[in-house]
PDB file of C-alpha atoms in Angstrom:
ATOM      1  CA  UNK A   1       7.168  -6.160 -18.833  1.00 29.00           C
ATOM      2  CA  UNK A   2       8.416  -8.782 -16.541  1.00 38.00           C
ATOM      3  CA  UNK A   3       6.003 -10.083 -13.916  1.00 39.00           C
ATOM      4  CA  UNK A   4       7.533  -7.718 -11.329  1.00 39.00           C
ATOM      5  CA  UNK A   5       7.264  -4.527 -13.100  1.00 39.00           C
ATOM      6  CA  UNK A   6       4.079  -2.747 -13.050  1.00 46.00           C
ATOM      7  CA  UNK A   7       5.014   0.078 -15.339  1.00 42.00           C
ATOM      8  CA  UNK A   8       8.260   0.181 -17.501  1.00 35.00           C
ATOM      9  CA  UNK A   9      11.374   1.337 -15.537  1.00 36.00           C
ATOM     10  CA  UNK A  10      11.609   4.916 -16.567  1.00 36.00           C
ATOM     11  CA  UNK A  11      14.734   6.600 -18.183  1.00 31.00           C
ATOM     12  CA  UNK A  12      16.158   9.365 -16.083  1.00 38.00           C
ATOM     13  CA  UNK A  13      14.011  12.374 -16.635  1.00 41.00           C
ATOM     14  CA  UNK A  14      11.699  15.017 -15.070  1.00 58.00           C
ATOM     15  CA  UNK A  15       8.752  12.788 -14.103  1.00 79.00           C
ATOM     16  CA  UNK A  16       8.327  10.697 -10.976  1.00 86.00           C
ATOM     17  CA  UNK A  17       7.145   7.361 -11.679  1.00 91.00           C
ATOM     18  CA  UNK A  18       5.367   4.427  -9.694  1.00 95.00           C
ATOM     19  CA  UNK A  19       6.957   0.974  -9.873  1.00 96.00           C
ATOM     20  CA  UNK A  20       7.072  -2.458  -8.341  1.00 96.00           C
ATOM     21  CA  UNK A  21       9.290  -2.441  -5.040  1.00 97.00           C
ATOM     22  CA  UNK A  22      12.262  -4.239  -5.494  1.00 96.00           C
ATOM     23  CA  UNK A  23      14.285  -5.825  -2.728  1.00 96.00           C
ATOM     24  CA  UNK A  24      16.866  -3.106  -2.554  1.00 96.00           C
ATOM     25  CA  UNK A  25      13.852  -0.825  -1.829  1.00 97.00           C
ATOM     26  CA  UNK A  26      13.019  -2.666   1.547  1.00 97.00           C
ATOM     27  CA  UNK A  27      15.195  -0.293   4.018  1.00 97.00           C
ATOM     28  CA  UNK A  28      13.400   2.968   2.563  1.00 97.00           C
ATOM     29  CA  UNK A  29       9.866   1.125   2.605  1.00 98.00           C
ATOM     30  CA  UNK A  30      10.663   0.451   6.327  1.00 97.00           C
ATOM     31  CA  UNK A  31      11.650   4.039   6.981  1.00 97.00           C
ATOM     32  CA  UNK A  32       8.437   5.231   5.028  1.00 98.00           C
ATOM     33  CA  UNK A  33       6.289   2.726   7.215  1.00 97.00           C
ATOM     34  CA  UNK A  34       7.713   4.489  10.391  1.00 96.00           C
ATOM     35  CA  UNK A  35       6.852   7.873   8.998  1.00 96.00           C
ATOM     36  CA  UNK A  36       3.355   6.445   7.981  1.00 96.00           C
ATOM     37  CA  UNK A  37       2.694   5.036  11.711  1.00 95.00           C
ATOM     38  CA  UNK A  38       3.895   8.262  13.145  1.00 94.00           C
ATOM     39  CA  UNK A  39       1.423  10.285  10.895  1.00 92.00           C
ATOM     40  CA  UNK A  40      -1.387   7.898  11.922  1.00 90.00           C
ATOM     41  CA  UNK A  41      -0.490   8.200  15.464  1.00 90.00           C
ATOM     42  CA  UNK A  42       0.089   4.073  15.789  1.00 90.00           C
ATOM     43  CA  UNK A  43       2.767   2.052  17.254  1.00 91.00           C
ATOM     44  CA  UNK A  44       5.951   2.102  15.090  1.00 93.00           C
ATOM     45  CA  UNK A  45       6.850  -1.150  13.224  1.00 93.00           C
ATOM     46  CA  UNK A  46       8.894  -3.715  15.245  1.00 94.00           C
ATOM     47  CA  UNK A  47      12.711  -3.814  14.983  1.00 94.00           C
ATOM     48  CA  UNK A  48      12.572  -6.945  12.954  1.00 96.00           C
ATOM     49  CA  UNK A  49       9.811  -5.833  10.319  1.00 97.00           C
ATOM     50  CA  UNK A  50      12.226  -5.645   7.495  1.00 96.00           C
ATOM     51  CA  UNK A  51      13.342  -9.452   8.006  1.00 96.00           C
ATOM     52  CA  UNK A  52       9.697 -10.411   8.174  1.00 95.00           C
ATOM     53  CA  UNK A  53       8.540  -8.188   5.306  1.00 96.00           C
ATOM     54  CA  UNK A  54      11.035  -9.072   2.882  1.00 95.00           C
ATOM     55  CA  UNK A  55       9.952 -12.689   2.431  1.00 95.00           C
ATOM     56  CA  UNK A  56       6.296 -11.692   1.916  1.00 95.00           C
ATOM     57  CA  UNK A  57       7.157  -9.094  -0.838  1.00 95.00           C
ATOM     58  CA  UNK A  58      10.255 -10.755  -2.519  1.00 94.00           C
ATOM     59  CA  UNK A  59      10.023 -14.427  -1.536  1.00 90.00           C
ATOM     60  CA  UNK A  60       9.657 -17.266  -3.932  1.00 86.00           C
ATOM     61  CA  UNK A  61       5.891 -17.647  -3.849  1.00 77.00           C
ATOM     62  CA  UNK A  62       4.101 -16.519  -7.208  1.00 83.00           C
ATOM     63  CA  UNK A  63       2.459 -14.384  -6.836  1.00 81.00           C
ATOM     64  CA  UNK A  64       3.741 -12.845  -3.819  1.00 89.00           C
ATOM     65  CA  UNK A  65       1.412 -12.962  -0.645  1.00 91.00           C
ATOM     66  CA  UNK A  66       2.016  -9.126  -0.419  1.00 96.00           C
ATOM     67  CA  UNK A  67       2.514  -6.799  -3.286  1.00 97.00           C
ATOM     68  CA  UNK A  68       4.239  -3.161  -2.980  1.00 98.00           C
ATOM     69  CA  UNK A  69       4.536  -0.393  -5.364  1.00 98.00           C
ATOM     70  CA  UNK A  70       6.716   2.736  -4.880  1.00 98.00           C
ATOM     71  CA  UNK A  71       6.513   6.201  -5.920  1.00 97.00           C
ATOM     72  CA  UNK A  72       9.935   7.232  -6.866  1.00 95.00           C
ATOM     73  CA  UNK A  73      11.069  10.938  -7.974  1.00 93.00           C
ATOM     74  CA  UNK A  74      13.155  11.701 -10.869  1.00 88.00           C
ATOM     75  CA  UNK A  75      16.390  11.674  -8.709  1.00 89.00           C
ATOM     76  CA  UNK A  76      15.635   8.009  -7.622  1.00 93.00           C
ATOM     77  CA  UNK A  77      14.381   9.079  -4.026  1.00 95.00           C
ATOM     78  CA  UNK A  78      11.408   6.592  -2.899  1.00 97.00           C
ATOM     79  CA  UNK A  79       8.914   8.936  -1.243  1.00 97.00           C
ATOM     80  CA  UNK A  80       5.740   6.794  -0.853  1.00 97.00           C
ATOM     81  CA  UNK A  81       4.446   3.330  -1.164  1.00 98.00           C
ATOM     82  CA  UNK A  82       1.283   1.276  -1.366  1.00 98.00           C
ATOM     83  CA  UNK A  83       0.816  -2.321  -0.196  1.00 98.00           C
ATOM     84  CA  UNK A  84      -1.965  -4.888  -1.079  1.00 97.00           C
ATOM     85  CA  UNK A  85      -2.930  -8.367  -0.969  1.00 97.00           C
ATOM     86  CA  UNK A  86      -5.692 -10.428  -1.904  1.00 96.00           C
ATOM     87  CA  UNK A  87      -8.354 -11.339   0.562  1.00 96.00           C
ATOM     88  CA  UNK A  88     -11.813 -13.058   0.625  1.00 95.00           C
ATOM     89  CA  UNK A  89     -15.213 -11.688   1.004  1.00 92.00           C
ATOM     90  CA  UNK A  90     -17.685 -14.236   2.516  1.00 94.00           C
ATOM     91  CA  UNK A  91     -20.739 -12.178   1.881  1.00 90.00           C
ATOM     92  CA  UNK A  92     -19.669 -11.700  -1.762  1.00 89.00           C
ATOM     93  CA  UNK A  93     -17.872 -15.250  -2.028  1.00 94.00           C
ATOM     94  CA  UNK A  94     -15.249 -13.855  -4.006  1.00 93.00           C
ATOM     95  CA  UNK A  95     -11.646 -12.281  -3.622  1.00 95.00           C
ATOM     96  CA  UNK A  96     -10.966  -8.697  -3.583  1.00 93.00           C
ATOM     97  CA  UNK A  97      -7.690  -6.794  -3.383  1.00 95.00           C
ATOM     98  CA  UNK A  98      -7.011  -5.202   0.341  1.00 94.00           C
ATOM     99  CA  UNK A  99      -5.016  -2.090  -0.002  1.00 95.00           C
ATOM    100  CA  UNK A 100      -3.393  -2.236   3.419  1.00 95.00           C
ATOM    101  CA  UNK A 101      -1.366   1.052   3.157  1.00 94.00           C
ATOM    102  CA  UNK A 102      -0.799   4.010   1.088  1.00 96.00           C
ATOM    103  CA  UNK A 103       1.557   6.761   2.116  1.00 96.00           C
ATOM    104  CA  UNK A 104       3.438   9.890   0.787  1.00 96.00           C
ATOM    105  CA  UNK A 105       5.756  11.980   2.613  1.00 94.00           C
ATOM    106  CA  UNK A 106       4.881  15.396   3.300  1.00 90.00           C
ATOM    107  CA  UNK A 107       5.828  17.588   0.575  1.00 90.00           C
ATOM    108  CA  UNK A 108       5.116  15.159  -2.103  1.00 91.00           C
ATOM    109  CA  UNK A 109       1.232  15.039  -1.455  1.00 89.00           C
ATOM    110  CA  UNK A 110      -1.181  16.899  -4.016  1.00 85.00           C
ATOM    111  CA  UNK A 111       1.214  16.286  -7.062  1.00 85.00           C
ATOM    112  CA  UNK A 112      -0.691  13.141  -8.596  1.00 89.00           C
ATOM    113  CA  UNK A 113       1.567  10.453  -6.979  1.00 93.00           C
ATOM    114  CA  UNK A 114      -1.255   9.523  -4.787  1.00 93.00           C
ATOM    115  CA  UNK A 115      -3.422   8.665  -7.815  1.00 94.00           C
ATOM    116  CA  UNK A 116      -0.456   7.050  -9.563  1.00 95.00           C
ATOM    117  CA  UNK A 117      -0.096   4.707  -6.497  1.00 96.00           C
ATOM    118  CA  UNK A 118      -3.855   3.681  -6.492  1.00 94.00           C
ATOM    119  CA  UNK A 119      -3.954   3.351 -10.212  1.00 95.00           C
ATOM    120  CA  UNK A 120      -0.974   0.754  -9.536  1.00 97.00           C
ATOM    121  CA  UNK A 121      -2.885  -1.033  -6.839  1.00 96.00           C
ATOM    122  CA  UNK A 122      -5.822  -1.196  -9.479  1.00 95.00           C
ATOM    123  CA  UNK A 123      -3.363  -2.703 -12.162  1.00 96.00           C
ATOM    124  CA  UNK A 124      -2.315  -5.321  -9.454  1.00 96.00           C
ATOM    125  CA  UNK A 125      -6.151  -6.221  -8.788  1.00 96.00           C
ATOM    126  CA  UNK A 126      -6.547  -6.674 -12.647  1.00 96.00           C
ATOM    127  CA  UNK A 127      -3.318  -8.680 -12.877  1.00 95.00           C
ATOM    128  CA  UNK A 128      -4.631 -11.054 -10.180  1.00 95.00           C
ATOM    129  CA  UNK A 129      -8.198 -11.269 -11.925  1.00 94.00           C
ATOM    130  CA  UNK A 130      -9.922  -9.438  -9.079  1.00 95.00           C
ATOM    131  CA  UNK A 131     -12.646  -6.690  -9.556  1.00 93.00           C
ATOM    132  CA  UNK A 132     -12.542  -4.516  -6.416  1.00 93.00           C
ATOM    133  CA  UNK A 133     -10.310  -2.975  -4.199  1.00 94.00           C
ATOM    134  CA  UNK A 134     -11.050  -2.232  -0.539  1.00 92.00           C
ATOM    135  CA  UNK A 135      -9.318   0.057   2.040  1.00 90.00           C
ATOM    136  CA  UNK A 136      -9.573   1.804   5.144  1.00 88.00           C
ATOM    137  CA  UNK A 137      -8.376   5.282   6.617  1.00 84.00           C
ATOM    138  CA  UNK A 138      -8.832   7.042   9.883  1.00 82.00           C
ATOM    139  CA  UNK A 139     -11.925   8.975  10.116  1.00 82.00           C
ATOM    140  CA  UNK A 140      -9.812  11.937  11.365  1.00 81.00           C
ATOM    141  CA  UNK A 141      -7.677  11.763   8.120  1.00 78.00           C
ATOM    142  CA  UNK A 142      -9.851  14.453   6.261  1.00 84.00           C
ATOM    143  CA  UNK A 143      -6.977  14.902   3.391  1.00 81.00           C
ATOM    144  CA  UNK A 144      -7.184  11.222   2.712  1.00 81.00           C
ATOM    145  CA  UNK A 145     -10.992  11.083   2.902  1.00 77.00           C
ATOM    146  CA  UNK A 146     -11.221  13.913   0.432  1.00 84.00           C
ATOM    147  CA  UNK A 147      -8.776  12.087  -1.991  1.00 81.00           C
ATOM    148  CA  UNK A 148     -10.332   8.930  -2.019  1.00 83.00           C
ATOM    149  CA  UNK A 149     -13.778  10.529  -2.388  1.00 80.00           C
ATOM    150  CA  UNK A 150     -12.456  12.471  -5.296  1.00 86.00           C
ATOM    151  CA  UNK A 151     -11.233   9.343  -6.986  1.00 81.00           C
ATOM    152  CA  UNK A 152     -14.736   7.639  -6.786  1.00 82.00           C
ATOM    153  CA  UNK A 153     -14.123   5.637  -3.825  1.00 86.00           C
ATOM    154  CA  UNK A 154     -17.362   4.847  -1.398  1.00 81.00           C
ATOM    155  CA  UNK A 155     -16.972   4.776   2.359  1.00 77.00           C
ATOM    156  CA  UNK A 156     -18.712   2.116   4.486  1.00 78.00           C
ATOM    157  CA  UNK A 157     -18.993   2.834   8.282  1.00 76.00           C
ATOM    158  CA  UNK A 158     -17.466   0.377  10.578  1.00 72.00           C
ATOM    159  CA  UNK A 159     -15.255   0.061  13.554  1.00 71.00           C
ATOM    160  CA  UNK A 160     -12.011  -2.038  13.025  1.00 72.00           C
ATOM    161  CA  UNK A 161     -11.160  -4.349  16.011  1.00 73.00           C
ATOM    162  CA  UNK A 162      -8.040  -6.195  16.413  1.00 70.00           C
ATOM    163  CA  UNK A 163      -7.663  -9.034  18.948  1.00 68.00           C
ATOM    164  CA  UNK A 164      -4.254 -10.174  19.954  1.00 79.00           C
ATOM    165  CA  UNK A 165      -3.794 -14.051  19.810  1.00 80.00           C
ATOM    166  CA  UNK A 166      -1.581 -14.982  22.865  1.00 85.00           C
ATOM    167  CA  UNK A 167       0.647 -17.884  22.632  1.00 90.00           C
ATOM    168  CA  UNK A 168      -0.332 -21.067  24.503  1.00 91.00           C
ATOM    169  CA  UNK A 169       1.451 -21.993  27.445  1.00 81.00           C
TER     170      UNK A 169
END
């Protein structure tokens, strides 16, 4: 396996696979991001998101700043994705892998692909020498909460804030 392959590329067959995203997947990832933001009742990605996301995923940095794995059906359709990046915990004085997104299209949930995506994120953590994965999900997303609890995830209650940084001048 090369450094951009999480699992070996599959030969055509009946099983879906989870693999590292490739540059040609970017338009589909952006489509899935739009579905994801609509599902979470959030603002859609900006029109230039692909231009900004591409270098983070596929630029020359090694390892890349942002990692992405995709769920691909046997026919080649990408139906889900997960993104993650190394972050720092001050309290633990160590890095962890932050899974920013995990999303599967309606109709593809409940068939094991979510588990495969999360397993792939764990594999990225191992590759980076990290010993923990952290993520968030909206409290109203009961299906995700059940899914993460079933997989052994543990929740911590916190509120997530954002603060825009306006340009000077």
